[in-house]
């Protein structure tokens, strides 16, 4: 590809690609960056006083940025991924369904080392995505790239797709909400809606909800009921935060025959989160 400033009257300028947007006089609009120049474009630019413009001219063996971006994106073909139409050297990849983004990081890095002209940027691995979420973008930086670069990219990413969306398993969860004196029902309703909304986002649902007093005995009984009804996982939301392994929620799990896997996480507000097991349930 040839790139640089040329006279507006240079021969065979038609068909070149304009490198930068140029404004026209008297509110005549603009000729946009990336435009393939026509005789009309050149006439309007001359009338606006332009005597030199910067253009890119493709040579034999060059692949236009949009064609290259479309071909590069095809390297990520997988039923869980949809590609948008290529434009301005860019092709965006979107999730076809909800799930976790799986990335072969080594091959993505290898693709980005093929040439400074071609790039792929992605979300973080294991990002939770919904249908239509943009998970990656393929970008060709100049107006064209040599065909050899496109072929090297395709070779680097041949085989199993380097990107895919792993669908989420559907769960039928149980939910236990505990109550203390003077805890309003509206607060419990909001808590219930919030948990149901989170599960809906994950493609699951609350199969059964139990509200009980905030005591080890009552919570243990609720856990056992939900287990016997086949709910998995069982979510426990206490009216009072867990502050010790001897507190109500951990004690109830132990009383139901379960075990505490971990108490507390180094995040806010999840520092008092408890993870436990009961038989094969979590």
XYZ file of C-alpha atoms in Angstrom:
282
model
C 0.000 0.000 0.000
C 1.228 3.461 -0.893
C 0.437 6.145 1.674
C 1.189 9.841 1.728
C 0.353 13.339 0.469
C -0.321 13.809 -3.244
C -1.414 16.644 -5.499
C -5.163 16.943 -5.942
C -4.458 16.885 -9.699
C -2.330 13.730 -9.634
C -3.309 11.186 -12.317
C -5.178 8.028 -11.312
C -6.192 9.550 -7.967
C -9.711 8.168 -8.340
C -10.083 4.952 -6.364
C -7.578 6.001 -3.715
C -8.669 6.081 -0.071
C -8.821 9.416 1.722
C -6.689 9.278 4.872
C -8.315 12.113 6.857
C -11.735 13.769 6.899
C -11.723 17.034 4.931
C -14.346 19.739 5.474
C -15.862 21.485 2.457
C -16.459 25.225 2.196
C -19.788 27.012 2.574
C -21.358 24.305 4.731
C -20.898 21.742 2.005
C -20.322 18.935 4.477
C -17.202 16.809 4.347
C -15.471 13.983 2.565
C -14.960 11.417 5.281
C -11.857 9.491 6.205
C -11.806 6.139 4.402
C -13.854 7.368 1.432
C -12.894 5.796 -1.880
C -12.368 8.906 -3.963
C -14.523 9.533 -7.023
C -14.382 12.285 -9.654
C -17.163 14.068 -7.751
C -15.175 13.970 -4.499
C -12.107 15.412 -6.201
C -14.090 18.198 -7.887
C -15.651 19.257 -4.573
C -12.272 19.190 -2.835
C -10.714 21.355 -5.562
C -13.569 23.865 -5.314
C -12.952 24.031 -1.548
C -9.358 25.022 -2.139
C -7.538 21.767 -1.444
C -4.368 21.395 -3.471
C -2.834 18.417 -1.678
C -4.479 15.518 0.117
C -3.230 12.431 1.935
C -4.372 9.127 0.477
C -3.742 5.413 0.603
C -3.499 3.465 -2.635
C -3.809 -0.322 -2.584
C -1.260 -2.335 -4.515
C -1.419 -5.913 -5.832
C -1.566 -8.333 -2.909
C -3.178 -5.818 -0.528
C -6.479 -6.624 1.178
C -8.862 -3.750 1.971
C -9.360 -3.168 5.697
C -13.020 -4.260 5.713
C -12.367 -7.410 3.706
C -9.427 -8.218 5.967
C -11.443 -7.590 9.162
C -14.243 -9.839 7.893
C -11.779 -12.624 7.104
C -9.966 -12.250 10.431
C -13.261 -12.445 12.311
C -14.144 -15.673 10.493
C -11.287 -17.303 12.407
C -13.554 -17.123 15.477
C -16.530 -18.844 13.870
C -18.473 -20.775 16.502
C -22.233 -21.291 17.051
C -21.995 -19.269 20.288
C -20.516 -16.200 18.549
C -22.009 -13.758 16.037
C -19.978 -11.331 13.924
C -21.226 -7.878 12.969
C -20.723 -6.527 9.432
C -17.215 -5.151 8.919
C -16.866 -1.363 8.779
C -13.892 1.013 9.049
C -11.624 -2.002 9.395
C -13.508 -3.299 12.419
C -15.601 -6.399 12.999
C -17.235 -6.862 16.406
C -17.990 -10.274 17.887
C -21.100 -10.783 20.022
C -22.423 -13.530 22.261
C -25.196 -15.586 20.655
C -26.481 -16.722 24.054
C -25.875 -16.217 27.766
C -22.896 -17.902 29.354
C -19.251 -17.613 30.351
C -16.654 -16.384 27.884
C -13.931 -18.976 27.332
C -10.659 -17.738 25.812
C -7.595 -19.541 24.517
C -5.325 -16.729 25.712
C -2.127 -18.157 24.215
C -3.593 -18.168 20.710
C -5.126 -14.709 21.122
C -1.703 -13.362 22.123
C -0.126 -15.199 19.200
C -2.629 -13.620 16.794
C -1.805 -10.164 18.140
C 1.877 -10.827 17.474
C 1.316 -11.635 13.784
C 1.417 -7.969 12.751
C 1.009 -4.540 14.280
C -1.638 -3.971 11.594
C -4.111 -6.539 12.976
C -5.505 -6.739 16.502
C -8.062 -8.614 18.583
C -9.254 -7.265 21.940
C -11.551 -9.277 24.239
C -13.398 -9.099 27.510
C -11.807 -10.832 30.480
C -11.911 -14.602 30.431
C -14.924 -16.084 32.254
C -16.881 -12.842 31.888
C -20.596 -13.440 32.318
C -22.288 -12.334 29.092
C -25.831 -12.041 27.850
C -27.146 -12.522 24.288
C -25.794 -9.693 22.158
C -22.957 -8.706 24.512
C -19.909 -7.571 22.562
C -17.178 -9.965 23.645
C -14.372 -8.944 21.287
C -13.420 -6.641 18.465
C -11.162 -7.375 15.519
C -9.495 -4.265 14.079
C -7.336 -3.709 11.039
C -5.447 -0.500 11.781
C -4.263 0.709 8.316
C -6.485 0.917 5.247
C -5.183 -2.403 3.968
C -2.868 -5.256 4.894
C -0.842 -7.676 2.784
C -2.641 -10.924 2.018
C 0.255 -12.738 3.696
C -0.676 -11.132 7.026
C -4.265 -12.328 6.699
C -3.083 -15.848 5.903
C -0.673 -15.864 8.858
C -3.501 -14.755 11.176
C -5.774 -17.521 9.865
C -3.019 -20.093 10.329
C -2.360 -18.954 13.911
C -6.036 -19.323 14.826
C -6.788 -22.495 12.849
C -8.320 -25.448 14.658
C -10.637 -25.165 17.642
C -12.132 -21.660 18.051
C -10.084 -19.479 20.398
C -13.297 -17.853 21.682
C -16.550 -19.479 22.723
C -19.443 -18.969 25.099
C -20.080 -21.867 27.463
C -23.814 -21.967 28.278
C -24.878 -21.770 31.901
C -26.471 -24.708 33.674
C -30.042 -24.095 34.771
C -30.655 -24.414 38.517
C -33.828 -24.796 40.546
C -32.793 -22.978 43.699
C -34.236 -22.850 47.171
C -34.262 -19.578 49.094
C -34.392 -19.114 52.869
C -35.091 -15.646 54.265
C -34.899 -15.223 58.021
C -36.941 -12.749 60.053
C -36.261 -10.797 63.219
C -38.678 -8.643 65.228
C -39.227 -5.249 63.619
C -37.854 -6.376 60.232
C -40.368 -5.031 57.709
C -42.040 -7.284 55.174
C -41.233 -4.762 52.464
C -37.534 -5.274 53.174
C -37.958 -9.039 52.825
C -39.869 -8.559 49.582
C -37.067 -6.459 48.154
C -34.509 -9.075 49.212
C -36.576 -11.819 47.598
C -36.954 -9.890 44.328
C -33.233 -9.164 44.218
C -32.286 -12.836 44.573
C -34.848 -13.903 41.983
C -33.588 -11.257 39.544
C -29.995 -12.444 39.952
C -30.983 -16.025 39.242
C -33.036 -14.991 36.221
C -29.938 -13.283 34.805
C -28.152 -16.619 35.159
C -30.955 -18.522 33.432
C -32.167 -20.145 36.669
C -35.022 -19.564 39.101
C -36.145 -19.833 42.716
C -38.197 -22.995 42.900
C -39.274 -22.568 46.523
C -38.886 -19.792 49.100
C -39.176 -20.281 52.850
C -39.319 -17.491 55.430
C -38.582 -18.416 59.013
C -37.383 -16.977 62.305
C -33.714 -16.186 62.662
C -32.732 -19.206 64.769
C -30.515 -22.257 64.111
C -33.402 -24.683 64.570
C -35.807 -22.893 62.211
C -33.166 -22.355 59.518
C -31.967 -25.968 59.740
C -35.540 -27.169 59.252
C -35.931 -24.903 56.207
C -32.677 -26.213 54.720
C -33.779 -29.819 55.172
C -37.162 -29.080 53.562
C -35.601 -27.495 50.493
C -33.081 -30.325 50.189
C -35.853 -32.930 50.340
C -37.777 -31.049 47.637
C -34.773 -31.189 45.289
C -33.745 -27.530 45.389
C -30.153 -26.954 44.332
C -28.470 -24.701 45.311
C -29.944 -23.471 48.580
C -29.512 -19.759 49.212
C -29.573 -18.452 52.787
C -30.182 -14.771 53.402
C -30.133 -13.891 57.083
C -31.868 -10.961 58.713
C -28.596 -10.376 60.551
C -25.114 -10.635 59.037
C -22.915 -13.612 59.894
C -20.129 -12.530 62.242
C -18.763 -15.904 63.408
C -18.844 -19.609 62.584
C -20.971 -20.031 65.673
C -23.630 -17.594 64.406
C -27.169 -18.597 63.380
C -26.682 -19.413 59.661
C -23.470 -21.483 60.037
C -24.922 -23.298 63.059
C -28.090 -24.116 61.135
C -26.125 -25.618 58.264
C -24.155 -27.820 60.653
C -27.364 -28.853 62.431
C -28.838 -29.925 59.082
C -25.850 -32.204 58.515
C -23.867 -29.902 56.260
C -20.396 -28.411 56.463
C -18.919 -24.936 56.177
C -16.546 -24.764 53.216
C -15.488 -21.164 53.716
C -16.602 -18.152 55.715
C -15.747 -14.679 54.500
C -14.338 -13.369 51.239
C -11.884 -10.495 50.678
C -14.425 -8.295 48.893
C -16.972 -5.695 49.874
C -19.827 -6.337 50.537
C -19.138 -10.088 50.400
C -16.782 -10.174 53.369
C -19.368 -12.076 55.438
C -20.312 -14.526 52.697
C -20.519 -18.194 53.648
C -20.166 -21.155 51.304
C -21.201 -24.574 52.548
C -22.124 -28.092 51.441
C -24.983 -30.406 52.300
C -24.725 -33.804 50.690
C -24.130 -32.850 47.029
C -25.754 -29.443 47.388
C -24.187 -26.009 47.813
